[in-house]
Short mmCIF file of C-alpha atoms in Angstrom, two decimals:
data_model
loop_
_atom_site.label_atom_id
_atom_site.label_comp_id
_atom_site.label_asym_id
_atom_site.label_seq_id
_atom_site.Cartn_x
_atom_site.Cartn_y
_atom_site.Cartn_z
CA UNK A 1 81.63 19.09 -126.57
CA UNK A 2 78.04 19.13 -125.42
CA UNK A 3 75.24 16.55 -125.98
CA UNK A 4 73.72 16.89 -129.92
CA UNK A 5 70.48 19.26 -128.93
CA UNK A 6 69.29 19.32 -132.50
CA UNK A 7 68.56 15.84 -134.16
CA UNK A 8 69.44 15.88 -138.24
CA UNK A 9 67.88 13.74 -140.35
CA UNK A 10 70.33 11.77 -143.34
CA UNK A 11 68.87 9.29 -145.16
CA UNK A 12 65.66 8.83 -143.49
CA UNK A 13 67.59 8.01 -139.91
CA UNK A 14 68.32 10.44 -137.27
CA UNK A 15 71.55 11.18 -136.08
CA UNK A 16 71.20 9.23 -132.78
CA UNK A 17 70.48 6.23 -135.02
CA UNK A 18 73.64 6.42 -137.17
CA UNK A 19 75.51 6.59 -133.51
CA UNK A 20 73.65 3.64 -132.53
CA UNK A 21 74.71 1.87 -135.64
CA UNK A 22 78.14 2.89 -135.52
CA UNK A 23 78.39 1.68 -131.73
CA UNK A 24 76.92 -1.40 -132.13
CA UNK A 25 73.80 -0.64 -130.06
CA UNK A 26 70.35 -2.44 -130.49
CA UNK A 27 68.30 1.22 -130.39
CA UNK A 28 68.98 5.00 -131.39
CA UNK A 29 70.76 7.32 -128.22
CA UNK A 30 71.55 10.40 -127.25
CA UNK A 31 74.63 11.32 -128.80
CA UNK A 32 77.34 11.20 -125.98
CA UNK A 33 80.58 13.09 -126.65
CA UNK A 34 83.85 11.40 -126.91
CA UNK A 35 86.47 11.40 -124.06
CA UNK A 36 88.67 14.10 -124.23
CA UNK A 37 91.08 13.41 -121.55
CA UNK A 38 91.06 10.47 -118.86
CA UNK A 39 91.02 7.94 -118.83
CA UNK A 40 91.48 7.96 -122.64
CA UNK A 41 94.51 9.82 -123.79
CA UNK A 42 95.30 11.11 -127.14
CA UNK A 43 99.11 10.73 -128.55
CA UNK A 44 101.05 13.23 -130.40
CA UNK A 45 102.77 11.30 -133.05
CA UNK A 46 104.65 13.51 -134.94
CA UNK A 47 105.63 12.73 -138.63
CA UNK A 48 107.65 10.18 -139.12
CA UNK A 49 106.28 8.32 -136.59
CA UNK A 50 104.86 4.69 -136.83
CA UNK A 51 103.87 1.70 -134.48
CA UNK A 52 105.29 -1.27 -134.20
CA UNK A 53 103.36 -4.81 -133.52
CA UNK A 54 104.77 -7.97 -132.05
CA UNK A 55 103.04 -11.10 -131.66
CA UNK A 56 104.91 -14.35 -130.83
CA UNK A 57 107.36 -15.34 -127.96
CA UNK A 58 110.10 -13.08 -126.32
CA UNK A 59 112.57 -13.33 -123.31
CA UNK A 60 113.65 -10.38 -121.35
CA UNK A 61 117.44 -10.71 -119.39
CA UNK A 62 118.60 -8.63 -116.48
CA UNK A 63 121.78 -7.52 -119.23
CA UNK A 64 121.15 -7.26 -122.49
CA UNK A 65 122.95 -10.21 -124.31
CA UNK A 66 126.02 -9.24 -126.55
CA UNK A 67 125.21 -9.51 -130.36
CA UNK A 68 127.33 -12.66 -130.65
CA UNK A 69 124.55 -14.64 -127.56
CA UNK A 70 121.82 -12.73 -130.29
CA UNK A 71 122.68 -14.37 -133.77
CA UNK A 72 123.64 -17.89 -131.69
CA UNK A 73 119.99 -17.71 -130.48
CA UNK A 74 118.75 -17.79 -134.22
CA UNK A 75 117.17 -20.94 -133.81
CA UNK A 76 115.48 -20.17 -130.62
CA UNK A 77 111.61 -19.67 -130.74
CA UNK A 78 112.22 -16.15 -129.86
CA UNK A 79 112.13 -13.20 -131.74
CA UNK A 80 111.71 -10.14 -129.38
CA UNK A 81 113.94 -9.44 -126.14
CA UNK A 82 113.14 -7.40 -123.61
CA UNK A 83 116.00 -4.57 -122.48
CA UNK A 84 116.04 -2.34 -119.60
CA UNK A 85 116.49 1.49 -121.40
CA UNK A 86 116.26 3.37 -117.99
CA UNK A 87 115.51 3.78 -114.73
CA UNK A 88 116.91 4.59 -111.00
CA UNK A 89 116.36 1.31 -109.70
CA UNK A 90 118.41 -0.97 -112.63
CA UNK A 91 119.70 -3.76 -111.15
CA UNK A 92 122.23 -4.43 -114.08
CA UNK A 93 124.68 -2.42 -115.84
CA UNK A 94 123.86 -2.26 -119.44
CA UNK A 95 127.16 -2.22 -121.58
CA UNK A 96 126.22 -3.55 -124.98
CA UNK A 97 122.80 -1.09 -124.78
CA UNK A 98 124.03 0.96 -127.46
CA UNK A 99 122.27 2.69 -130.59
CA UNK A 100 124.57 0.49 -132.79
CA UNK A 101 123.23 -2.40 -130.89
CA UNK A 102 119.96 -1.72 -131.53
CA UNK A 103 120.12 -1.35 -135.28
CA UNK A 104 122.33 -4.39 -135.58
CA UNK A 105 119.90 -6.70 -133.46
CA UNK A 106 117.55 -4.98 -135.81
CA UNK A 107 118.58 -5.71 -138.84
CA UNK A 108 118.44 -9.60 -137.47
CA UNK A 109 114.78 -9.39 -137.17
CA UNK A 110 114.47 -9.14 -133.57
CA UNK A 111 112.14 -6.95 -131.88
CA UNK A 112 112.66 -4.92 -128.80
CA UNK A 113 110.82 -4.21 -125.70
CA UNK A 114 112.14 -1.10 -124.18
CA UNK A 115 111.76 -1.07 -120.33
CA UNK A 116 111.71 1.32 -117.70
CA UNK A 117 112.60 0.34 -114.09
CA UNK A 118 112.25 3.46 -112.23
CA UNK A 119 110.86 4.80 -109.35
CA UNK A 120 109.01 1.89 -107.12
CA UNK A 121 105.74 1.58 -104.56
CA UNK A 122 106.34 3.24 -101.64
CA UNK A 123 104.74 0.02 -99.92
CA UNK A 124 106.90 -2.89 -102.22
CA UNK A 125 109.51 -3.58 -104.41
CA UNK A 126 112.86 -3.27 -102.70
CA UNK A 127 113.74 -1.71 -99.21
CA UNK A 128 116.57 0.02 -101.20
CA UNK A 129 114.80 0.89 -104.17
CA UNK A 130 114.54 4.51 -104.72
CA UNK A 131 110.16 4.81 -104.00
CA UNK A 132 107.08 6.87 -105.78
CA UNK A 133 105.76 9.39 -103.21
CA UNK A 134 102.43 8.73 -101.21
CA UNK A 135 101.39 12.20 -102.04
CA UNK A 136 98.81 12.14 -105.70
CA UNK A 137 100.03 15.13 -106.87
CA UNK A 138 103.87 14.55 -106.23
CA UNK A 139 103.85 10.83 -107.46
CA UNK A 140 102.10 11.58 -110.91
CA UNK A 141 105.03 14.33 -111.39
CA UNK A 142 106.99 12.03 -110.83
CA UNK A 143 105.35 9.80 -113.52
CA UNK A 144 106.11 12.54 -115.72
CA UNK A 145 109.63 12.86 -115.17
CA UNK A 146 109.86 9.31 -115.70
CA UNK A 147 108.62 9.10 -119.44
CA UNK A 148 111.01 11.39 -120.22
CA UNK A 149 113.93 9.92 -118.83
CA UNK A 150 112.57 7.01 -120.60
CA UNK A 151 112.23 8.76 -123.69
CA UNK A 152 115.77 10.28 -123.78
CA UNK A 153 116.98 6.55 -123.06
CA UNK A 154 114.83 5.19 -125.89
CA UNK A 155 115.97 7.96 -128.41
CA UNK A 156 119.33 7.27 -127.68
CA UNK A 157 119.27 4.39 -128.37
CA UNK A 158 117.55 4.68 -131.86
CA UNK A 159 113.97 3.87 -130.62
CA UNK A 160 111.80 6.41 -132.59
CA UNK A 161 108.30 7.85 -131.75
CA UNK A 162 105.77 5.17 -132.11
CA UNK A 163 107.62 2.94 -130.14
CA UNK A 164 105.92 1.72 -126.48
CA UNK A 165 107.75 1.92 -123.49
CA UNK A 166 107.12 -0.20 -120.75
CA UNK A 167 107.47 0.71 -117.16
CA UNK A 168 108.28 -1.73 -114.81
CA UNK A 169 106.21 -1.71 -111.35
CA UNK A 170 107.26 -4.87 -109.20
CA UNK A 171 105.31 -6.31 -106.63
CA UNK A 172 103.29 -4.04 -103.71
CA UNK A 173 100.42 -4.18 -100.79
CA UNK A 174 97.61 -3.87 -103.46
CA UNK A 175 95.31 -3.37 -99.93
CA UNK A 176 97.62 -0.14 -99.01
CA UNK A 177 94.94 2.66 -100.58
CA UNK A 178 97.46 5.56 -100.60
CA UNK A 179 100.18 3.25 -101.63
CA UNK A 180 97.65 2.18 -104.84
CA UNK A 181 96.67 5.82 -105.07
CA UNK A 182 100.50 6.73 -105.35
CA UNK A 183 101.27 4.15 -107.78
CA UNK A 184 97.92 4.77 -110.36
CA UNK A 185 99.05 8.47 -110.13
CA UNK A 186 102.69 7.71 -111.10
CA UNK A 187 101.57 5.67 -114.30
CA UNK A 188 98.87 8.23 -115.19
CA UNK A 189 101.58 10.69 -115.17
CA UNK A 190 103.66 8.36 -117.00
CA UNK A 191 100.98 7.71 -119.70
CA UNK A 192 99.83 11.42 -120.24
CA UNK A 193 103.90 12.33 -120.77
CA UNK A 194 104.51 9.32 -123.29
CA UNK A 195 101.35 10.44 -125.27
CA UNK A 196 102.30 13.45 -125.44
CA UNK A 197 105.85 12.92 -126.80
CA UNK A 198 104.50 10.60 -129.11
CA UNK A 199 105.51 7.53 -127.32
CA UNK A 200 102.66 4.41 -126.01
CA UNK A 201 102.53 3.88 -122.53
CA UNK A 202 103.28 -0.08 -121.59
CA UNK A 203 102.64 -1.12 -118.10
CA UNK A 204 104.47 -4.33 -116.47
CA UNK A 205 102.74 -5.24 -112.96
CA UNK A 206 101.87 -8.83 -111.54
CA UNK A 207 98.52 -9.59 -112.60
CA UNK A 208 97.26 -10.07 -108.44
CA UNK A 209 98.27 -7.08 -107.50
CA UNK A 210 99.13 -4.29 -109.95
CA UNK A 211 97.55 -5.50 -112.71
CA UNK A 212 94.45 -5.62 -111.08
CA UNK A 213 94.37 -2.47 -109.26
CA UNK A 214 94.68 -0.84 -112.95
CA UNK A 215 91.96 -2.73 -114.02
CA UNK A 216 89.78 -1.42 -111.77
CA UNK A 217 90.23 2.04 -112.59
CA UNK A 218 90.17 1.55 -116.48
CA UNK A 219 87.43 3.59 -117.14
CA UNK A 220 87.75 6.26 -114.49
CA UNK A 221 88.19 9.62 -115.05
CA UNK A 222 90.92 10.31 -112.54
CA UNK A 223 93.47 8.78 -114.16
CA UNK A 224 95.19 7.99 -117.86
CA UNK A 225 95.22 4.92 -119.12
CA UNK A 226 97.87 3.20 -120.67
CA UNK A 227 97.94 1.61 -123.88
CA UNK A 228 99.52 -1.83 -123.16
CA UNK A 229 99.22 -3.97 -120.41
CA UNK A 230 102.64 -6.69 -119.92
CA UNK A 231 101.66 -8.65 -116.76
CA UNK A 232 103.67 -11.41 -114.87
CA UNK A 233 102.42 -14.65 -113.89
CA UNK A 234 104.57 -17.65 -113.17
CA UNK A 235 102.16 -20.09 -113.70
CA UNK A 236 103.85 -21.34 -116.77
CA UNK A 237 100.84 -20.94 -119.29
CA UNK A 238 101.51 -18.96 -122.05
CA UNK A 239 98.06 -16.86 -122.77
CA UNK A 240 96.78 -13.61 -123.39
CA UNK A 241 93.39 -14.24 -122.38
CA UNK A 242 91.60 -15.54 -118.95
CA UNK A 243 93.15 -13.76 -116.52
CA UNK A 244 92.39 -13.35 -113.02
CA UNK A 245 90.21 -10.16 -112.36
CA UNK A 246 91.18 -8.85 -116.18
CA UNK A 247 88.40 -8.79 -118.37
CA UNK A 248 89.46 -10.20 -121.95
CA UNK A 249 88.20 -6.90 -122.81
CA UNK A 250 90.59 -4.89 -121.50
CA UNK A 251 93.64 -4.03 -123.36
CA UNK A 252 91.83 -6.65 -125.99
CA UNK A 253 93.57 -5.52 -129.10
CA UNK A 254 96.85 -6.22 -129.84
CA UNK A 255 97.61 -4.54 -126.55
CA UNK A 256 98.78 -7.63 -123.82
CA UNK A 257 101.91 -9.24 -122.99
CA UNK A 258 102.31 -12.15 -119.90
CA UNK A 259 105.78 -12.92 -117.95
CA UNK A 260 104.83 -16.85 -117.99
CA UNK A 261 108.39 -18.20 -116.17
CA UNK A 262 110.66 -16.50 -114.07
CA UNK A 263 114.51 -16.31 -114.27
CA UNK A 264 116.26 -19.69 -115.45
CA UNK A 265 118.74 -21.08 -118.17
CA UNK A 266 118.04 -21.95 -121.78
CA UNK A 267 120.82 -22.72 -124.38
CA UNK A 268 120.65 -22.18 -127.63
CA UNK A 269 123.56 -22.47 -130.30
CA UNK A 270 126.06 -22.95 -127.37
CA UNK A 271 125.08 -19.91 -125.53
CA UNK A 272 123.07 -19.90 -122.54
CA UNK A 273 121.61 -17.42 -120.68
CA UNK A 274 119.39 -16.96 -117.79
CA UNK A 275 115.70 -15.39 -118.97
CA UNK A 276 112.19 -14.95 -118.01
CA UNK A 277 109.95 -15.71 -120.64
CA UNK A 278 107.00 -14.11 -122.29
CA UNK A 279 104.66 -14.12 -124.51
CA UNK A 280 103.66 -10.63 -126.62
CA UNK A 281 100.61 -9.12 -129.17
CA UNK A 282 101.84 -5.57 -128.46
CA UNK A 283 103.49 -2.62 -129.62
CA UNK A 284 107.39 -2.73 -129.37
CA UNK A 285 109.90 -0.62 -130.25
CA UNK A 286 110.34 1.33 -133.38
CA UNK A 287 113.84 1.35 -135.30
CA UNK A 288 114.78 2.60 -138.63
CA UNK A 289 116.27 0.42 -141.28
CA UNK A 290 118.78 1.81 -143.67
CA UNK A 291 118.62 0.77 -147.61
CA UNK A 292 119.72 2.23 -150.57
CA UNK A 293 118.35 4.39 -153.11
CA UNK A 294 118.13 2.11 -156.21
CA UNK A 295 117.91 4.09 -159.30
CA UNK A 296 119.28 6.00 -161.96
CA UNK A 297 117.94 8.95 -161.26
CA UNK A 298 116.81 11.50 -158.29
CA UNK A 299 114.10 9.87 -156.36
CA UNK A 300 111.04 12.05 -154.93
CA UNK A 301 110.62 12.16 -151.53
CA UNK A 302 106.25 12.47 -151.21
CA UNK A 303 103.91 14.00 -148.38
CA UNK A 304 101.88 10.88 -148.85
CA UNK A 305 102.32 7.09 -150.05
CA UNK A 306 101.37 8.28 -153.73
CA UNK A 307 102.57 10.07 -157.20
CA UNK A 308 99.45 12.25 -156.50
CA UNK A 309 101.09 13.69 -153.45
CA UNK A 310 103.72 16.46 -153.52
CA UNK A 311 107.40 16.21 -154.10
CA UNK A 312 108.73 17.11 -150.65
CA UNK A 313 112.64 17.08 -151.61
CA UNK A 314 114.63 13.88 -153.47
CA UNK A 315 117.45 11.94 -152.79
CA UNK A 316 120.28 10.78 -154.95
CA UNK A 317 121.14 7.99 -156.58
CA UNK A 318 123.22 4.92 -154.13
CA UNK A 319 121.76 7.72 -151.11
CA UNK A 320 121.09 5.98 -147.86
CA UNK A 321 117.58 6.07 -146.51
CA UNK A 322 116.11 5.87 -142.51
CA UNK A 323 113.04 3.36 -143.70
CA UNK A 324 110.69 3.30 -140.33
CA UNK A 325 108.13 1.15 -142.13
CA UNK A 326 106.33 0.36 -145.65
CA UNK A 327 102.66 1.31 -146.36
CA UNK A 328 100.04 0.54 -149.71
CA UNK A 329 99.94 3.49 -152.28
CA UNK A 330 99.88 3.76 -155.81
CA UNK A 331 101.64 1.45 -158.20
CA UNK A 332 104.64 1.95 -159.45
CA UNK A 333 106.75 -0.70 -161.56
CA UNK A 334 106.04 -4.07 -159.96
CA UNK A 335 104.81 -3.05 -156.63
CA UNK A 336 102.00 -0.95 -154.85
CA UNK A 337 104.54 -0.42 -151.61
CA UNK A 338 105.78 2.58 -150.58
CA UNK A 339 108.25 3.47 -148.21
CA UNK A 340 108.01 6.12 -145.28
CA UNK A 341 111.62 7.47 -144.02
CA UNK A 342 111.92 8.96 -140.18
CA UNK A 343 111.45 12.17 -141.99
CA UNK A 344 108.02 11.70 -142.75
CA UNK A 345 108.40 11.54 -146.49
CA UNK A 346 107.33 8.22 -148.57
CA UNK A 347 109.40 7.10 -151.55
CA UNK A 348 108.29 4.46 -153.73
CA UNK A 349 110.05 1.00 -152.51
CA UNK A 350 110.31 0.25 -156.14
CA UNK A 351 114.05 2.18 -156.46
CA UNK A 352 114.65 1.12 -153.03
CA UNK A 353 116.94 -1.53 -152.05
CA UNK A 354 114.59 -4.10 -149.78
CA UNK A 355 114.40 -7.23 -150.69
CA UNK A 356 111.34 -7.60 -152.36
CA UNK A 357 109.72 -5.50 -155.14
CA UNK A 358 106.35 -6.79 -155.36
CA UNK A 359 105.20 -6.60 -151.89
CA UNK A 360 106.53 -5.51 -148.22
CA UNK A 361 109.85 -6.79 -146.76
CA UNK A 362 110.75 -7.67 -143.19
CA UNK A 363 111.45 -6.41 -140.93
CA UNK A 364 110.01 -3.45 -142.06
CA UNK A 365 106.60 -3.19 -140.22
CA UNK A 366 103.26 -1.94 -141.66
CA UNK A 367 102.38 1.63 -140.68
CA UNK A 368 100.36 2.19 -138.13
CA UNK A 369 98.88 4.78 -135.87
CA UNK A 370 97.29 3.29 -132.71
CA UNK A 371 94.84 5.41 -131.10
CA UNK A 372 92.59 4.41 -127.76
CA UNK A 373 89.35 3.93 -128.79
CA UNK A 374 86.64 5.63 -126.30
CA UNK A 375 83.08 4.15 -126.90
CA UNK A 376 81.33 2.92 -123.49
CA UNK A 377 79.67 -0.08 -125.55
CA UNK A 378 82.47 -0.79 -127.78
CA UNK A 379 82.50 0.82 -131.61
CA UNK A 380 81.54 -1.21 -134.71
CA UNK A 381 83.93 -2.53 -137.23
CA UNK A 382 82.42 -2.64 -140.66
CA UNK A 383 83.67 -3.11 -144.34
CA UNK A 384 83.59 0.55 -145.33
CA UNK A 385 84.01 4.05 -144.11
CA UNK A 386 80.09 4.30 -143.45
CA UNK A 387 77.31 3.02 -141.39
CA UNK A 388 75.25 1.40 -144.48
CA UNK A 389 78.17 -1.29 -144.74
CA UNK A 390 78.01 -4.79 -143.25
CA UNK A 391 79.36 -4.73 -139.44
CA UNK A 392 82.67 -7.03 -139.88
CA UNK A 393 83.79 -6.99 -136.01
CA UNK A 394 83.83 -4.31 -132.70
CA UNK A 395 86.20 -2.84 -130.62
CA UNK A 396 85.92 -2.47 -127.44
CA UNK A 397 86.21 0.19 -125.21
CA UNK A 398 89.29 1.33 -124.72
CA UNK A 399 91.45 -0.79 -126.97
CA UNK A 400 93.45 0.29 -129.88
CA UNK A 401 92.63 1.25 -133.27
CA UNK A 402 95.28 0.54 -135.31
CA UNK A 403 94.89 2.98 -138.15
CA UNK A 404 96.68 2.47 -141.16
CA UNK A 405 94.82 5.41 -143.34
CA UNK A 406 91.58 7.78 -143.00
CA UNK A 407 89.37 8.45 -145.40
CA UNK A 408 86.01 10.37 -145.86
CA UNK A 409 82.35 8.71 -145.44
CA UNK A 410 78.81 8.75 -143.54
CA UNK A 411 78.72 11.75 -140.80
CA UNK A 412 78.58 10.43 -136.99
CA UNK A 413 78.57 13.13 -134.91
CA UNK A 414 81.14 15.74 -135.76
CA UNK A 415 83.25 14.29 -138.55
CA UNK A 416 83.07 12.19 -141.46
CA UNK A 417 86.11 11.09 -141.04
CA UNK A 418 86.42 6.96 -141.25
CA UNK A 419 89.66 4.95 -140.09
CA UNK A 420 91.07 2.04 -142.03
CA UNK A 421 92.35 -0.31 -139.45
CA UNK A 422 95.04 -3.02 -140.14
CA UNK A 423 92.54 -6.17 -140.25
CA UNK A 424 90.85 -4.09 -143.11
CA UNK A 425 87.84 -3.06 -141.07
CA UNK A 426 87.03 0.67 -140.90
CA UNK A 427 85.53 2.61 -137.79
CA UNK A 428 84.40 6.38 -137.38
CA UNK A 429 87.06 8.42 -136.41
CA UNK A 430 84.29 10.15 -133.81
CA UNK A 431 84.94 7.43 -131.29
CA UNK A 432 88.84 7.30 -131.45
CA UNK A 433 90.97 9.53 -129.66
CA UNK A 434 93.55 11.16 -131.92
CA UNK A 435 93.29 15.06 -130.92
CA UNK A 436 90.87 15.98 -134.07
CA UNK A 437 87.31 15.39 -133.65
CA UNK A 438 86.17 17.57 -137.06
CA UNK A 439 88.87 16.66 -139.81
CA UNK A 440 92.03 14.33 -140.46
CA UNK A 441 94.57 13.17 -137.73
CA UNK A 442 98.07 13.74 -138.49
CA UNK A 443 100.52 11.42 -139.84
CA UNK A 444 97.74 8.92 -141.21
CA UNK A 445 97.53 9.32 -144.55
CA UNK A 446 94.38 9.40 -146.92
CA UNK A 447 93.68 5.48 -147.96
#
């Protein structure tokens, strides 16, 4: 897309000025076209995708525990656990890993944080680990090659599109410049594969090193960027913000995660185990949740969260559903909830069996589509889909959108497209990076 050569008027403002408004900027610019490919990255959710957000304290373990350690940990202050999915360079065997474990621990209310320990620098890590080549082109193959694995691992496993997956980079010579060229290839290749599976890209580095070399190239064109940002810092302070060399607004929404304490022994309902722990407000791993079909009769199975929406196919009465997450629609019985299956397809969660039937039920999650956002000076937040509506936040470059619906309003540049975000705010869809600049991105649905 080129620069806007002709200047339209709407409403008595030029084009330029509704950009300026939408951005957040103090006077009218040229209209500067969205990214369409590095750093910013679109992903390829496919339909019965969704996101999943966790934000609260976690612990990661070299094994994943057995489901007995999980319940006996009920009353720790935990409620995500990080698992190692993949990977050459493993250090533990993984034996209770399975699918069924998943959806058990699941059904618990835990979360998950799916990790990939693969390929390390070729200038850290390990002497035996298995290392990333020093040659760009070679290395971000490699990347590649690694969000699949990771993918297959994940899927396996019962960890759906939408979920993040986090690849683990241990400690290097951050002043080696083809051993930082080597890794920033690997995890651009590892980025540009996830998105395009449908998958978000988590990064774990230590914030000295690692961290900060991706920092520095988070708005550069050579490489992709990932969506997520898990850093390790043994300093025993549990925050997201303030950290060395990382501006607070990078990876600023709902897209950080810190390694606070290394590997020691915590006990909780008579079973201990050794952790690291960590503090999240990320995207984790998706699961579906099987309930029942509740009623009498044949319930519809909708292209959208709504009556209005087409009857897709219908499922019998006492029929098990795959429930990835819950979303707002129109009202029927008690409740305004509907629910959308791995399929794609929304039922009404009125003649389903979750618990509640006048709002949402854990631990479903909200639906969500996150998208990196790719505005230089950060994109406006306001109360409505349009530019005459009071500004009720920003974004910043490069962080997240979390997009719970679109729906039409003011023009800004190509598309009148607005986004609903979770907090309620709404942003032009001009400025976020979901693969349609003109019309509606697929799955969201119309608010």
């Amino acid at each position: 897309m080129s620069f806007l050569r002709h200047v339209h008027h709407r409403r008595g403002r030029t084009v330029a000025a509704v950009i300026a408004a939408v951005c957040g900027l103090a006077a009218p610019i040229a209209l500067a076209p969205p990214a369409a490919a590095e750093p910013t990255t679109s992903i390829s959710y496919p339909a019965g995708a969704t996101a999943t957000l966790y934000t609260g304290k976690a612990f990661d373990t070299c094994t994943a525990p057995p489901l007995s350690a999980i319940r006996a940990w009920d009353a720790s202050p935990y409620r995500a656990v990080g698992v190692y999915i993949s990977g050459v360079n493993r250090t533990c065997a993984q034996p209770e890993l399975t699918a069924s474990w998943v959806s058990e621990v699941s059904k618990l209310r835990w979360r998950l944080l799916p990790i990939h320990k693969g390929l390390q620098p070729p200038c850290g890590a390990k002497p035996t680990d298995d290392k990333i080549s020093l040659t760009p082109a070679t290395a971000t193959g490699q990347g590649s090659a690694a969000a699949d694995e990771a993918v297959a691992g994940a899927k396996a496993r019962g960890m759906l599109p939408g979920s993040a997956l986090y690849n683990d980079i241990e400690f290097y010579d951050a002043t080696d410049t083809a051993c930082r060229t080597a890794v920033l290839s690997y995890l651009s290749g590892w980025t540009k594969r996830l998105h395009a599976t449908g998958y978000l890209s988590g990064v774990y580095m230590n914030l000295m090193n690692g961290a900060k070399n991706l920092s520095d190239v988070y708005t550069s064109t050579a490489y992709a960027r990932p969506d997520a940002l898990w850093i390790a810092r043994y300093d025993g302070v549990a925050s997201l913000k303030g950290w060395t060399n990382i501006s607070d607004s990078k990876w600023g929404v709902h897209q950080r995660a810190k390694q606070y304490q290394g590997g020691h022994n915590e006990t909780y309902g008579g079973v201990t185990l050794n952790i690291d722990n960590d503090l999240l407000d990320a995207p984790v791993a998706t699961v579906a949740h099987a309930y029942k079909v509740t009623s009498t009769t044949a319930l519809n199975a909708r292209s959208g969260p709504s009556t209005s929406y087409g009857t897709v196919r219908s499922h019998a009465p006492g029929a098990t559903l795959s429930v990835v997450c819950q979303a707002a629609g129109s009202k029927t019985g008690t409740t305004s909830v509907w629910d959308k299956l791995s399929d794609g397809t929304y039922v009404t969660d009125y003649y389903v069996s979750t618990p509640s039937k006048t709002g949402y039920s854990a631990p479903l999650p909200r639906c969500t589509y996150p998208w990196q956002i790719s505005a230089a000076d950060g994109l406006t937040e306001r109360t409505g889909p349009g530019t005459s509506y009071a500004v009720a936040g920003k974004s910043p470059n490069g962080a997240l959108a979390w997009v719970v619906c679109q729906r039409a309003g003011s023009t800004v540049g190509t598309t009148k497209v607005w986004n609903k975000l979770s907090n309620g705010h709404y942003v032009s869809d001009y400025y976020v990076t979901n693969g349609n600049n003109t019309g509606y991105a697929k799955p969201a649905p119309r608010c």
